[in-house]
Every structure is written in C-alpha cells, then in structure tokens.
PDB file of C-alpha atoms and ligand atoms in Angstrom:
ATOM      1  CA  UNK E   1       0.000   0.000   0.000  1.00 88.00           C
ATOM      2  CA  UNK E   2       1.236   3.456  -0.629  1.00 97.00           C
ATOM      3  CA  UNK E   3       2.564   5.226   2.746  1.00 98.00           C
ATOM      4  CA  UNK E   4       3.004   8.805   3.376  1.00 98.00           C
ATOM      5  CA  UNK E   5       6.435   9.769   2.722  1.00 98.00           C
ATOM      6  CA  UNK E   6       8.278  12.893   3.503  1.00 98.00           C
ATOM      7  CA  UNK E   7      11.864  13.572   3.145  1.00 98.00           C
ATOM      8  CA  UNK E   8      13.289  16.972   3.993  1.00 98.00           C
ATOM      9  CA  UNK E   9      15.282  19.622   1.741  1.00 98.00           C
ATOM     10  CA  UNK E  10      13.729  17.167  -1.058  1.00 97.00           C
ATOM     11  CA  UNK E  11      13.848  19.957  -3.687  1.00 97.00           C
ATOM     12  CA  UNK E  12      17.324  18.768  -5.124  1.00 96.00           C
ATOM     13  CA  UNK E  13      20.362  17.089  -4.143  1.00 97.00           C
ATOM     14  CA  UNK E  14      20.589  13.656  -2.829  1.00 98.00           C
ATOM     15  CA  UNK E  15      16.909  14.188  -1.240  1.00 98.00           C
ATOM     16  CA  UNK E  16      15.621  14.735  -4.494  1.00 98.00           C
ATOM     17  CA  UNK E  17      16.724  11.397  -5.543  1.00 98.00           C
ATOM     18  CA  UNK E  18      15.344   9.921  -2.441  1.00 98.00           C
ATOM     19  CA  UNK E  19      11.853  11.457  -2.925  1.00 98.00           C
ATOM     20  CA  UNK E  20      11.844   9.945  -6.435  1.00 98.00           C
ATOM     21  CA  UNK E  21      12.669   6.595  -5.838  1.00 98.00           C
ATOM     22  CA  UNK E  22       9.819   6.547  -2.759  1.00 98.00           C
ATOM     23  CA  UNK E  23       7.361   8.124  -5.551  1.00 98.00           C
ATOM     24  CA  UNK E  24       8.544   5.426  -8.392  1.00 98.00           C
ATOM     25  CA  UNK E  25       7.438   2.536  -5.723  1.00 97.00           C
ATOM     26  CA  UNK E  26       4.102   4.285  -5.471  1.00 97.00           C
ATOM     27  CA  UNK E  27       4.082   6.477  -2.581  1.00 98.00           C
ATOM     28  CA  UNK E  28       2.837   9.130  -1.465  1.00 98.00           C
ATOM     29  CA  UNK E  29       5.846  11.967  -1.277  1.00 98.00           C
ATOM     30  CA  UNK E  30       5.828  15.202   0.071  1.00 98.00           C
ATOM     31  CA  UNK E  31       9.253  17.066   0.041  1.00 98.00           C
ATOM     32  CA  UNK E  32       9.959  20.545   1.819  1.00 98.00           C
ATOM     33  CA  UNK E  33      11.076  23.340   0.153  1.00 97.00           C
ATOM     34  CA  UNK E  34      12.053  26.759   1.348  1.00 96.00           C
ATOM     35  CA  UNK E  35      12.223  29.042  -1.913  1.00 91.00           C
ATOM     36  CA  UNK E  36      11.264  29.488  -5.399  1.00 91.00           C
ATOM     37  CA  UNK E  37       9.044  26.440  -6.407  1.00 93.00           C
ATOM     38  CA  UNK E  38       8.793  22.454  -5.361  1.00 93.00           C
ATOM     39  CA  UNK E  39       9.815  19.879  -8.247  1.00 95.00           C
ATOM     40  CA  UNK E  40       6.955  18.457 -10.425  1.00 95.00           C
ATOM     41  CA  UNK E  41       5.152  15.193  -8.780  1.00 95.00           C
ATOM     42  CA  UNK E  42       5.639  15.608  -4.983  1.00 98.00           C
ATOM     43  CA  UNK E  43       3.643  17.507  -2.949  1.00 98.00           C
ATOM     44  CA  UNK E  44       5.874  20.564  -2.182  1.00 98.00           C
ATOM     45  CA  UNK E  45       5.730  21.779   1.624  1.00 98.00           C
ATOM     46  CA  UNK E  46       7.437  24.700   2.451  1.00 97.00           C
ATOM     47  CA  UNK E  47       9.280  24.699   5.800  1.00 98.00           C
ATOM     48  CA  UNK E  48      12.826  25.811   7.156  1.00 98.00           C
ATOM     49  CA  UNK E  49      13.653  22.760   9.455  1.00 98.00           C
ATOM     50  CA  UNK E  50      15.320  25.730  11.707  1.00 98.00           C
ATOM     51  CA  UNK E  51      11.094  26.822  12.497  1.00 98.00           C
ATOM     52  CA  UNK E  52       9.279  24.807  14.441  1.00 97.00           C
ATOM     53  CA  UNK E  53       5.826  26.432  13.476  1.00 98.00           C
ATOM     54  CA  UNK E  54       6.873  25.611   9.908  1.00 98.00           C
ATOM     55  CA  UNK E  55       7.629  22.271  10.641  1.00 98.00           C
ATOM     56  CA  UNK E  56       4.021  22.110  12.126  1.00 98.00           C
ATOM     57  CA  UNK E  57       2.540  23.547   9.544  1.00 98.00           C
ATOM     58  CA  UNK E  58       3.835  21.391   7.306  1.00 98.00           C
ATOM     59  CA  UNK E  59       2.905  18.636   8.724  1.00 98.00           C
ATOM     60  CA  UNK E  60      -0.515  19.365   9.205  1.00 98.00           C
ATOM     61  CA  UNK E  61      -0.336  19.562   5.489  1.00 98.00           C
ATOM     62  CA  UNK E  62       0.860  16.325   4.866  1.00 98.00           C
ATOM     63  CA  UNK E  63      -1.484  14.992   7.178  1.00 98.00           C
ATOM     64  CA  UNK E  64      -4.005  16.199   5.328  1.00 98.00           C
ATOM     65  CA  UNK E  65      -3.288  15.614   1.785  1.00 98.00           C
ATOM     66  CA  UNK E  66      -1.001  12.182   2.541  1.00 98.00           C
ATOM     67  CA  UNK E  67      -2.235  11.236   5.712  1.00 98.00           C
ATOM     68  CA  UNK E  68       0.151  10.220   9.067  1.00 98.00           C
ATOM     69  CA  UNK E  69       4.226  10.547   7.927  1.00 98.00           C
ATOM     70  CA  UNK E  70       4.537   6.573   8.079  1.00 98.00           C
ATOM     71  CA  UNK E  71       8.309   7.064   6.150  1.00 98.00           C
ATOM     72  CA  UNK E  72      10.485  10.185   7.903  1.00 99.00           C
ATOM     73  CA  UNK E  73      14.007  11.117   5.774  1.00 99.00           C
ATOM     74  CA  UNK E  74      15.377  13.357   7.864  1.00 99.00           C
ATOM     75  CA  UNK E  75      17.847  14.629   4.978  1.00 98.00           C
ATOM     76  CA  UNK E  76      18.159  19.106   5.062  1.00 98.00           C
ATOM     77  CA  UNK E  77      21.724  19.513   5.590  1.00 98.00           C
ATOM     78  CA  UNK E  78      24.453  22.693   5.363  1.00 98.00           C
ATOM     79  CA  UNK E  79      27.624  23.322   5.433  1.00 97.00           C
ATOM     80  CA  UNK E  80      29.896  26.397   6.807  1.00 98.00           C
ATOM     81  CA  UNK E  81      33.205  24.947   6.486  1.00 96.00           C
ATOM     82  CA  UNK E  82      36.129  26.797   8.079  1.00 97.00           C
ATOM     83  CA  UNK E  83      39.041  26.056  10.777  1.00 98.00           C
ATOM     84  CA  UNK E  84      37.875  25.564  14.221  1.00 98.00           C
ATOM     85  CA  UNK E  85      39.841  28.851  15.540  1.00 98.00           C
ATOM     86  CA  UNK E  86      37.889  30.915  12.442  1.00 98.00           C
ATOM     87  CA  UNK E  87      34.599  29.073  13.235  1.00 98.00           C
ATOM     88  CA  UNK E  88      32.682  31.504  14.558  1.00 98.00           C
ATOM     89  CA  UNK E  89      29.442  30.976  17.212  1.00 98.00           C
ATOM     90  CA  UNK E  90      27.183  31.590  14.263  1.00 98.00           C
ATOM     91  CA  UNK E  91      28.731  28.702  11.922  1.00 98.00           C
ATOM     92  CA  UNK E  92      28.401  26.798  14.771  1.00 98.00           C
ATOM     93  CA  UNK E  93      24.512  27.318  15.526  1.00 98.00           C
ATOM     94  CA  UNK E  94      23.293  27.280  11.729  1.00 98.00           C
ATOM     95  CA  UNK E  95      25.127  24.111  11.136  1.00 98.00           C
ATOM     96  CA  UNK E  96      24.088  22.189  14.302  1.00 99.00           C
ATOM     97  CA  UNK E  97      20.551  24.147  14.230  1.00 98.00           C
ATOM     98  CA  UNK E  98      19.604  22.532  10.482  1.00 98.00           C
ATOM     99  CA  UNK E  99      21.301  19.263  10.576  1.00 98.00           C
ATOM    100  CA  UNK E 100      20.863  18.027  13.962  1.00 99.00           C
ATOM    101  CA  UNK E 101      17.669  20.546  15.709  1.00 98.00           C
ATOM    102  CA  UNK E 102      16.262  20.080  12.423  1.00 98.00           C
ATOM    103  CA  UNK E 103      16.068  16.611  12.286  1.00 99.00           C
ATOM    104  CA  UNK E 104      15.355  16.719  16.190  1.00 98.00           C
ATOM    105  CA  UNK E 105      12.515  18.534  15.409  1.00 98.00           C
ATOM    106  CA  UNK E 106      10.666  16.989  12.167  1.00 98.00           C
ATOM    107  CA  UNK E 107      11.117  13.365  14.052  1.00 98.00           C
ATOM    108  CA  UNK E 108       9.465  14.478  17.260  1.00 98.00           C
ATOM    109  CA  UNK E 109       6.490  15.242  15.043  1.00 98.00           C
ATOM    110  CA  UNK E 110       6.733  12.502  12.792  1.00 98.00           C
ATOM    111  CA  UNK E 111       6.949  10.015  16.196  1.00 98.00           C
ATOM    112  CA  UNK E 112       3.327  11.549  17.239  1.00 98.00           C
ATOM    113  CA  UNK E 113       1.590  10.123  14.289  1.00 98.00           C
ATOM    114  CA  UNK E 114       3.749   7.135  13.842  1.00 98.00           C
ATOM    115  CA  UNK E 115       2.967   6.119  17.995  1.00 98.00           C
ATOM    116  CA  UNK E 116      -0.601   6.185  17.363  1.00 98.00           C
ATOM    117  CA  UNK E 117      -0.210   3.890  14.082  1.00 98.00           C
ATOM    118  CA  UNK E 118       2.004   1.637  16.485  1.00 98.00           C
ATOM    119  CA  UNK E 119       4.657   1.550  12.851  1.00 98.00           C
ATOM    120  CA  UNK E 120       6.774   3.743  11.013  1.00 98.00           C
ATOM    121  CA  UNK E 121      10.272   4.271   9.249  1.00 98.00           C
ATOM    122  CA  UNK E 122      12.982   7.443  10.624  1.00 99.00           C
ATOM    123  CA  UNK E 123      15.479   7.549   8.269  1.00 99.00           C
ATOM    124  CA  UNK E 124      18.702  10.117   9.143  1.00 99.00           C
ATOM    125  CA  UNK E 125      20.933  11.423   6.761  1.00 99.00           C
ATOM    126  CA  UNK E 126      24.330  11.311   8.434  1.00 98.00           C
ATOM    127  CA  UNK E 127      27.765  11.298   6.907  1.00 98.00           C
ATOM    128  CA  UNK E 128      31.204   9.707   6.841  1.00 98.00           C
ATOM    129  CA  UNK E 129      32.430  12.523   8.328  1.00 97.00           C
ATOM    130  CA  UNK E 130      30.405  12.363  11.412  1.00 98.00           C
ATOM    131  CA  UNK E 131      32.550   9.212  12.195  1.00 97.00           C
ATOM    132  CA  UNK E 132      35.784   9.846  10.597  1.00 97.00           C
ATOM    133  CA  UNK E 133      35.447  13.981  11.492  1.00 97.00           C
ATOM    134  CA  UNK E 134      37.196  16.144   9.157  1.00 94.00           C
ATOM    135  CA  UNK E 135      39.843  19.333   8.714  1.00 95.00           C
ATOM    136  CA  UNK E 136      37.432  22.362   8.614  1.00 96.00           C
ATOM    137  CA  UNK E 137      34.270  20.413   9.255  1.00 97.00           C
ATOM    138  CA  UNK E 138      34.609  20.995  13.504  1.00 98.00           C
ATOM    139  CA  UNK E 139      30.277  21.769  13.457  1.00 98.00           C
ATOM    140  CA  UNK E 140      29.354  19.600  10.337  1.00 98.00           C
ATOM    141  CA  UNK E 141      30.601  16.391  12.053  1.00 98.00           C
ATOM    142  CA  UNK E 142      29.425  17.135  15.603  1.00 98.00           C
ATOM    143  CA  UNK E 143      25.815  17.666  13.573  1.00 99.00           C
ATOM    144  CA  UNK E 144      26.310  14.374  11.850  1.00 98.00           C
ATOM    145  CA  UNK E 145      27.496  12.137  14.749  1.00 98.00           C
ATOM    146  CA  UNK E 146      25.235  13.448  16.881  1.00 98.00           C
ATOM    147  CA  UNK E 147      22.120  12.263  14.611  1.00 98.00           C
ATOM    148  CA  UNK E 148      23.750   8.824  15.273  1.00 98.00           C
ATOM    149  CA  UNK E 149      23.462   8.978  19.056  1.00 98.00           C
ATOM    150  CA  UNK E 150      19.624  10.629  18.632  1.00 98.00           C
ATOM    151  CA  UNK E 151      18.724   7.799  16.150  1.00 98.00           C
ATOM    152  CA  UNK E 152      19.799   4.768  18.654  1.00 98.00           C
ATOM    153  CA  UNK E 153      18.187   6.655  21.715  1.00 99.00           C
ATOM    154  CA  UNK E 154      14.922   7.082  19.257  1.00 99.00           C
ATOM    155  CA  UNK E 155      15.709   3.479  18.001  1.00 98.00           C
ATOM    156  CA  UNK E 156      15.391   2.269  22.154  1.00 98.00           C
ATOM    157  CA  UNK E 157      12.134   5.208  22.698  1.00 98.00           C
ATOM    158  CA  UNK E 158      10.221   3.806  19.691  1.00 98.00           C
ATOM    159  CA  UNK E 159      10.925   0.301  19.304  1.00 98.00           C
ATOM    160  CA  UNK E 160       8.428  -1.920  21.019  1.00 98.00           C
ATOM    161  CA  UNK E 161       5.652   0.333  18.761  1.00 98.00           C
ATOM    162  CA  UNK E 162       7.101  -0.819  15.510  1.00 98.00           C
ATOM    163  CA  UNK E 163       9.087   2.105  14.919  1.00 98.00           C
ATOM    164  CA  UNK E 164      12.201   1.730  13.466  1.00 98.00           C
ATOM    165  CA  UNK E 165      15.433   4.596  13.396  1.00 99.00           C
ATOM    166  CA  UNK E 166      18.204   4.265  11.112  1.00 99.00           C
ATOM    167  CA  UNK E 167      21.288   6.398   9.761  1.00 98.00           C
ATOM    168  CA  UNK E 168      22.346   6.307   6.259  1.00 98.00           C
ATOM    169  CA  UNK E 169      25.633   7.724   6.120  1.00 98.00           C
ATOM    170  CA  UNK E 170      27.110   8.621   2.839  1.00 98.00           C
ATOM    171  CA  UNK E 171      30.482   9.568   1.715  1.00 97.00           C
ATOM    172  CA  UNK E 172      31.333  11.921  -0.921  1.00 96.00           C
ATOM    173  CA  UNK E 173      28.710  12.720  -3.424  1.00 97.00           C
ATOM    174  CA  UNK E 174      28.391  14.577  -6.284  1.00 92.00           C
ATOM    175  CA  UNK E 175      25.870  17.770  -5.675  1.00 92.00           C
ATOM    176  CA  UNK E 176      25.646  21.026  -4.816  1.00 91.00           C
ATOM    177  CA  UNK E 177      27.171  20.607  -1.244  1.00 90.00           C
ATOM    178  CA  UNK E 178      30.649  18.969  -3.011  1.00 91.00           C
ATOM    179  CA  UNK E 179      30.377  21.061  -6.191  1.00 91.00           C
ATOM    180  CA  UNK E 180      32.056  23.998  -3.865  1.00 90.00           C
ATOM    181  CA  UNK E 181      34.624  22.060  -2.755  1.00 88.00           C
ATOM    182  CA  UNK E 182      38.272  23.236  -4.176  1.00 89.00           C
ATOM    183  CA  UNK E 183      39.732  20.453  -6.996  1.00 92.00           C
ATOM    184  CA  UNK E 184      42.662  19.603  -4.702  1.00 91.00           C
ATOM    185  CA  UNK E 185      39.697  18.712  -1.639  1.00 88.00           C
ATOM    186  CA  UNK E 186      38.391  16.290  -4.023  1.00 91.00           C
ATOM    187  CA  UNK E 187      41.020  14.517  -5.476  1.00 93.00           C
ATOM    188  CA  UNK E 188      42.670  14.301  -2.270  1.00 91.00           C
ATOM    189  CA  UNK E 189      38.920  12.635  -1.268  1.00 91.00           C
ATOM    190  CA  UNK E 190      39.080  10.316  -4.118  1.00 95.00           C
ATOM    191  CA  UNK E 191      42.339   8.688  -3.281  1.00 96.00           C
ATOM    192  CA  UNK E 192      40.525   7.398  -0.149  1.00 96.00           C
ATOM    193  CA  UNK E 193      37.708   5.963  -1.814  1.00 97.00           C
ATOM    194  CA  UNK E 194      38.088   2.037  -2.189  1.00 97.00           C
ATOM    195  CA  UNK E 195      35.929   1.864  -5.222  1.00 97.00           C
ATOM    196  CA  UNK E 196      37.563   4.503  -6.550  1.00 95.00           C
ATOM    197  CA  UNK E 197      35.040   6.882  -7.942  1.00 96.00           C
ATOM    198  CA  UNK E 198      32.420   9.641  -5.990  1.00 96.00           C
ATOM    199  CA  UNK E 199      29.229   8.536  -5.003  1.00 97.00           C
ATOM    200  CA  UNK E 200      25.530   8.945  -7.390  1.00 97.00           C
ATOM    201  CA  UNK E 201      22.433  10.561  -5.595  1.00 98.00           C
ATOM    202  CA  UNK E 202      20.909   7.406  -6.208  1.00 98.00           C
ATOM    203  CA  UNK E 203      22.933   5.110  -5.102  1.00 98.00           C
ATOM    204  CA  UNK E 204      22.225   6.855  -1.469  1.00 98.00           C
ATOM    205  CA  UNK E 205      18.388   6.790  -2.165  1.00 98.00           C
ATOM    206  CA  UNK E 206      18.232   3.024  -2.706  1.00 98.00           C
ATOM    207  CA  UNK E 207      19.765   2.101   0.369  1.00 98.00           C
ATOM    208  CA  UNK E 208      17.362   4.728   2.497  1.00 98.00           C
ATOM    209  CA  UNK E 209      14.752   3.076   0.093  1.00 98.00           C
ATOM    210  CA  UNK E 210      15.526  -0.438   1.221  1.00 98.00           C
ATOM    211  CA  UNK E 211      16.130   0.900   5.267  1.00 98.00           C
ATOM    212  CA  UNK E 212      12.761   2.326   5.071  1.00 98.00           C
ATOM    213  CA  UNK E 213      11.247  -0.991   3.243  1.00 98.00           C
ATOM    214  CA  UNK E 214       9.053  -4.290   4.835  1.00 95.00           C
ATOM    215  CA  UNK E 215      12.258  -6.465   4.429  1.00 97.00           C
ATOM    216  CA  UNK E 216      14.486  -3.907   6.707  1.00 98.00           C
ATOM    217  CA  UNK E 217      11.602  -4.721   9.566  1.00 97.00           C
ATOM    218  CA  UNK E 218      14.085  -6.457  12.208  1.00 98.00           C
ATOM    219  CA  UNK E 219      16.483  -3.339  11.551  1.00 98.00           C
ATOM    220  CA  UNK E 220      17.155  -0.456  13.895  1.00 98.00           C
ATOM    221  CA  UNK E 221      19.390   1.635  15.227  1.00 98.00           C
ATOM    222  CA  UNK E 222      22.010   0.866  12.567  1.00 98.00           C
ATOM    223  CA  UNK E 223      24.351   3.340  10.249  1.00 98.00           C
ATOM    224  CA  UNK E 224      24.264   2.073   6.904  1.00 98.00           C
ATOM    225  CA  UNK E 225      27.131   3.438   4.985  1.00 98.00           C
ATOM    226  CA  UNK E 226      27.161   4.219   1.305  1.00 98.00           C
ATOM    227  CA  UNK E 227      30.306   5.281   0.806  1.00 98.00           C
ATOM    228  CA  UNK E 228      32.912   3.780  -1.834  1.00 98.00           C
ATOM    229  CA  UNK E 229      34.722   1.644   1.369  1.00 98.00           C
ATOM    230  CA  UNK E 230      36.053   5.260   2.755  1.00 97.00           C
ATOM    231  CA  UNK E 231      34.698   4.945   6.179  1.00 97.00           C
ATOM    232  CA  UNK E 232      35.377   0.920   6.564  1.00 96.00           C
ATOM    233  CA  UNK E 233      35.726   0.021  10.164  1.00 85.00           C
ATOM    234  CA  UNK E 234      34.137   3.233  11.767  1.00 83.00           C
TER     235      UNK E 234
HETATM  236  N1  NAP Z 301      26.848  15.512  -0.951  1.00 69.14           N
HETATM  237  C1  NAP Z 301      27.568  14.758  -0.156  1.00 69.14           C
HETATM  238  O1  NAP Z 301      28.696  14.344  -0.491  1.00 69.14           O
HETATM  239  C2  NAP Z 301      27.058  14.341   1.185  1.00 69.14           C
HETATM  240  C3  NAP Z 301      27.808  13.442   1.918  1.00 69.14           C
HETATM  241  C4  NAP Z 301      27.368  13.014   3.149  1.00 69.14           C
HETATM  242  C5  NAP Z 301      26.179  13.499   3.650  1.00 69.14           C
HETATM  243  N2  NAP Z 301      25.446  14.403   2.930  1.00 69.14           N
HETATM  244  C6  NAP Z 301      24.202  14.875   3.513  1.00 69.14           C
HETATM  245  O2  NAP Z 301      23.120  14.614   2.654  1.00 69.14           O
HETATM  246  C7  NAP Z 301      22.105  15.591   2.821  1.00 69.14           C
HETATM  247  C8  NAP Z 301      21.764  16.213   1.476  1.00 69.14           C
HETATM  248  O3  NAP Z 301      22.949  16.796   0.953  1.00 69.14           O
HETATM  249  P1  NAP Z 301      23.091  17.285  -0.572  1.00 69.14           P
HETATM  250  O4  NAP Z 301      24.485  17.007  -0.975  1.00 69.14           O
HETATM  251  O5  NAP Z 301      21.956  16.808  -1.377  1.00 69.14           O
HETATM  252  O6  NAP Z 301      23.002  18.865  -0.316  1.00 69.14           O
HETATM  253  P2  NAP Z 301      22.418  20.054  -1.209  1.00 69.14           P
HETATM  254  O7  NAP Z 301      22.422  19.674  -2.649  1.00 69.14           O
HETATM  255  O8  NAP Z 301      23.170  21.244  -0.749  1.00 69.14           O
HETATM  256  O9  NAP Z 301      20.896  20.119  -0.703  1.00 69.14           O
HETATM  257  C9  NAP Z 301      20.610  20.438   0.619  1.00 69.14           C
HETATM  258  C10 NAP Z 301      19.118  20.321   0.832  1.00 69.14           C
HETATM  259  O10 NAP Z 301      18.830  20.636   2.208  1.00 69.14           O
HETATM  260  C11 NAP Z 301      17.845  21.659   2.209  1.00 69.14           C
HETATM  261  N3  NAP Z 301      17.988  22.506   3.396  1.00 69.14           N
HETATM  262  C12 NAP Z 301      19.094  23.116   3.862  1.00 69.14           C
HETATM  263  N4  NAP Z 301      18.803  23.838   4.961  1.00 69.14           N
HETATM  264  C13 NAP Z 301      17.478  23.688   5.187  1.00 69.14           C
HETATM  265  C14 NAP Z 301      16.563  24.170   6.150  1.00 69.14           C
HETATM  266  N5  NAP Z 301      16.958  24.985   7.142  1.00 69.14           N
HETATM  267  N6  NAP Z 301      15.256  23.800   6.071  1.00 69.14           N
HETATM  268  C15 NAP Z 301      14.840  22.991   5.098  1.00 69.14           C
HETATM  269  N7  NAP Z 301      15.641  22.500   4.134  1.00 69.14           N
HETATM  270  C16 NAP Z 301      16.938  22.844   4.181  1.00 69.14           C
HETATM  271  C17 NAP Z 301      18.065  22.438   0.935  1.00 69.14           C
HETATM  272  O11 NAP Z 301      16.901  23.180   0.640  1.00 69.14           O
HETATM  273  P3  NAP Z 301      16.981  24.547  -0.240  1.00 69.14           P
HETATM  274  O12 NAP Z 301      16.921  24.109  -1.687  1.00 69.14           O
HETATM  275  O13 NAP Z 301      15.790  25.298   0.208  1.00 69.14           O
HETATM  276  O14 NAP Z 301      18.283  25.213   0.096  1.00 69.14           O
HETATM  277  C18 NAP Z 301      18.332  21.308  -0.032  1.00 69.14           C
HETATM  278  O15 NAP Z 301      17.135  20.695  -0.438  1.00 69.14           O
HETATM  279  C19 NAP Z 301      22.662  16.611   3.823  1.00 69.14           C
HETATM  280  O16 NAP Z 301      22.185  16.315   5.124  1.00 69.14           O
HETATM  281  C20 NAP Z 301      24.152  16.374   3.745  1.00 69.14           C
HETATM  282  O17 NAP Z 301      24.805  16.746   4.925  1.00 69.14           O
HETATM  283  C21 NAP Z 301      25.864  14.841   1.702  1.00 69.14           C
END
C-alpha cells in the first residue's frame, strides 16, 4: 500500500533522488522546500527545518493531503566549512541548528503520528564525516554524529511500537554541497575511496529506500554506509 512519505530539503540534491525513488514505488511523497518552487510530482511543503511552526505547519499539510508521515528522511543539511579557531558561534549554531535541531525537530512530530499507528520508518541522513570527522568540518561532524546517538536513543524510545530509526551515512557525493569544494579537496577525497570513484544521488536513495522498506523490519538503530569503502571500520 502506498505510505506517506516525507523527506526533507527534497527539492534537489541527494533528497531529491530519495523522494523519487519513494514516488517510483508508489508512494505518497511530500518534500519541503524553502524558496522558489517544489519539483513536479511531490507535494511541495514549504518549511525551514530551523522553524518549528513551519515544521508544524507542514505537517498538518501532509497529514491532510497524505495522511500520518509513516516514512520520515530526515535529509536538510548545510555546510559552513572553516578552521575551528575561524569558526565563529554563528557557523556553529546554523550548522548544528539545520542538521541536527532540524532533524530533532521533524522526528518528534513525525513520532506523534507514527505512535498512534504503532509503525513507522525514521530515516537520518548522516555522513562519513560524522565518524571519521574532518579538517574544517569541527560543526558539520558534531551535527552528523550526533544524529547517530539521537537515532539509537529514538531506536530504544520507539521500538516496542514498531518504529524503526536508522542512519544512512554517505560519503562523498556529487551535488551542490561537493560542487564547492576546491579540486585539490576532491582529489585528495578520491584517493581514499576504495571503489575509486564519488558517489551517485541514487545510489544513497536506494539504500534509504531499502532501510525504510518491509524487508528492513528487524532493523534499527544501525548506520548504513554508502560510501565507496572510505569509512570501513568506523
Ligand atoms: N553531498 C555529499 O557528499 C554528502 C555526503 C554526506 C552526507 N550528505 C548529507 O546529505 C544531505 C543532502 O545533501 P546534498 O548534498 O543533497 O546537499 P544540497 O544539494 O546542498 O541540498 C541540501 C538540501 O537541504 C535543504 N535545506 C538546507 N537547509 C534547510 C533548512 N533549514 N530547512 C529545510 N531544508 C533545508 C536544501 O533546501 P533549499 O533548496 O531550500 O536550500 C536542499 O534541499 C545533507 O544532510 C548532507 O549533509 C551529503
């Protein structure tokens, strides 16, 4: 049966792919959007993950339209890359405020609905560098290992009512968020990589895809990484 889907900053990017692949196995998708307009064949919700009215109202659209979020990707992420003793407070806050409040804040709200359907599916998009860390990235990782530790305690919270809470956590791949990065960055990246190449949106949205699927059922708490071997052992 098709479930109500919703996967943050799903205008583009990696959660664009996600959305897609939910919508091409016959869900119902809703992405959020903050500006301009929502891609053709979701239902386009605009909220800034940072706003918790938004978030409400959003999902009170949803609920509406899609009924109860059964599938949560928790997937709006940013970046404000600099060295720790140039990182100011506010690269600090609007990092850790999106990726990790932000995600905070749609699950709590997704977990209401998904409690009184006694199932549902939280998906978190992590990173690699939340386990690994990384030169310049002293906020980004803290954002993206933290989701790990909220996604086990939510995993423990929400398990005996058939919820489930994963982490997908991918390594480098190819969008907006890497397009900035300086050529050296990213050849010095690739040389890590095992397989020896950077990583598609899609191949990120069919493992979240299969996480969030029937056959995943006895699955939770787990960080699933898609990420060319870099990360192995972490
Ligand atoms: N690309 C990679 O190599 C990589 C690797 C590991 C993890 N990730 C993670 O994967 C996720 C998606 O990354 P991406 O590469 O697809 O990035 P992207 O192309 O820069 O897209 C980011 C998405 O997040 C949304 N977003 C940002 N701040 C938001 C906010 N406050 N409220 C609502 N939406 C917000 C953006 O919406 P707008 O269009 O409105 O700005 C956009 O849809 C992020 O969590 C990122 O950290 C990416």
């Amino acid at each position: 049966m098709a479930r109500s889907v919703l996967v943050t900053g799903g205008n583009r990017g990696i959660g664009y792919s996600i959305a897609t692949a939910f919508a091409a196995a016959g869900d119902k998708v809703a992405v959020t959007y903050r500006s301009g307009e929502p891609p053709e064949g979701f239902l386009g919700v605009k909220c800034d993950v940072t706003d918790t009215e938004q978030v409400a109202a959003a999902f009170d659209k949803i609920e509406a339209e899609h009924g109860p979020v059964e599938v949560l990707v928790a997937n709006a992420g940013i970046t404000r890359d600099t060295l720790l003793l140039r990182m100011s407070d506010d690269d600090w806050d609007a990092v850790i405020q999106t990726n990790l409040t932000g995600s905070f804040r749609v699950a709590k709200r997704a977990a209401k609905g998904m409690l009184r359907m006694r199932k549902g599916r939280i998906v978190f998009i992590s990173s690699v560098v939340g386990m690994l860390g990384s030169p310049g990235q002293v906020n980004y990782a803290a954002s993206k290992s933290g989701l790990i530790g909220m996604a086990r305690s939510m995993a423990r919270e929400l398990g005996s009512r058939g919820i489930t809470a994963n982490v997908v956590a991918p390594g480098f791949v190819e969008t907006d968020m890497t397009a900035v990065l300086p050529e050296e960055t990213q050849k010095q990246y690739l040389s890590q990589i095992p397989l020896g190449r950077f990583g598609l949106t899609e191949e990120i949205a069919n493992a979240v895809k299969w996480i969030a699927s029937e056959e995943a059922g006895y699955i939770t708490g787990a960080v699933i990484p898609v990420d060319g071997g870099i990360g192995m052992g972490n």
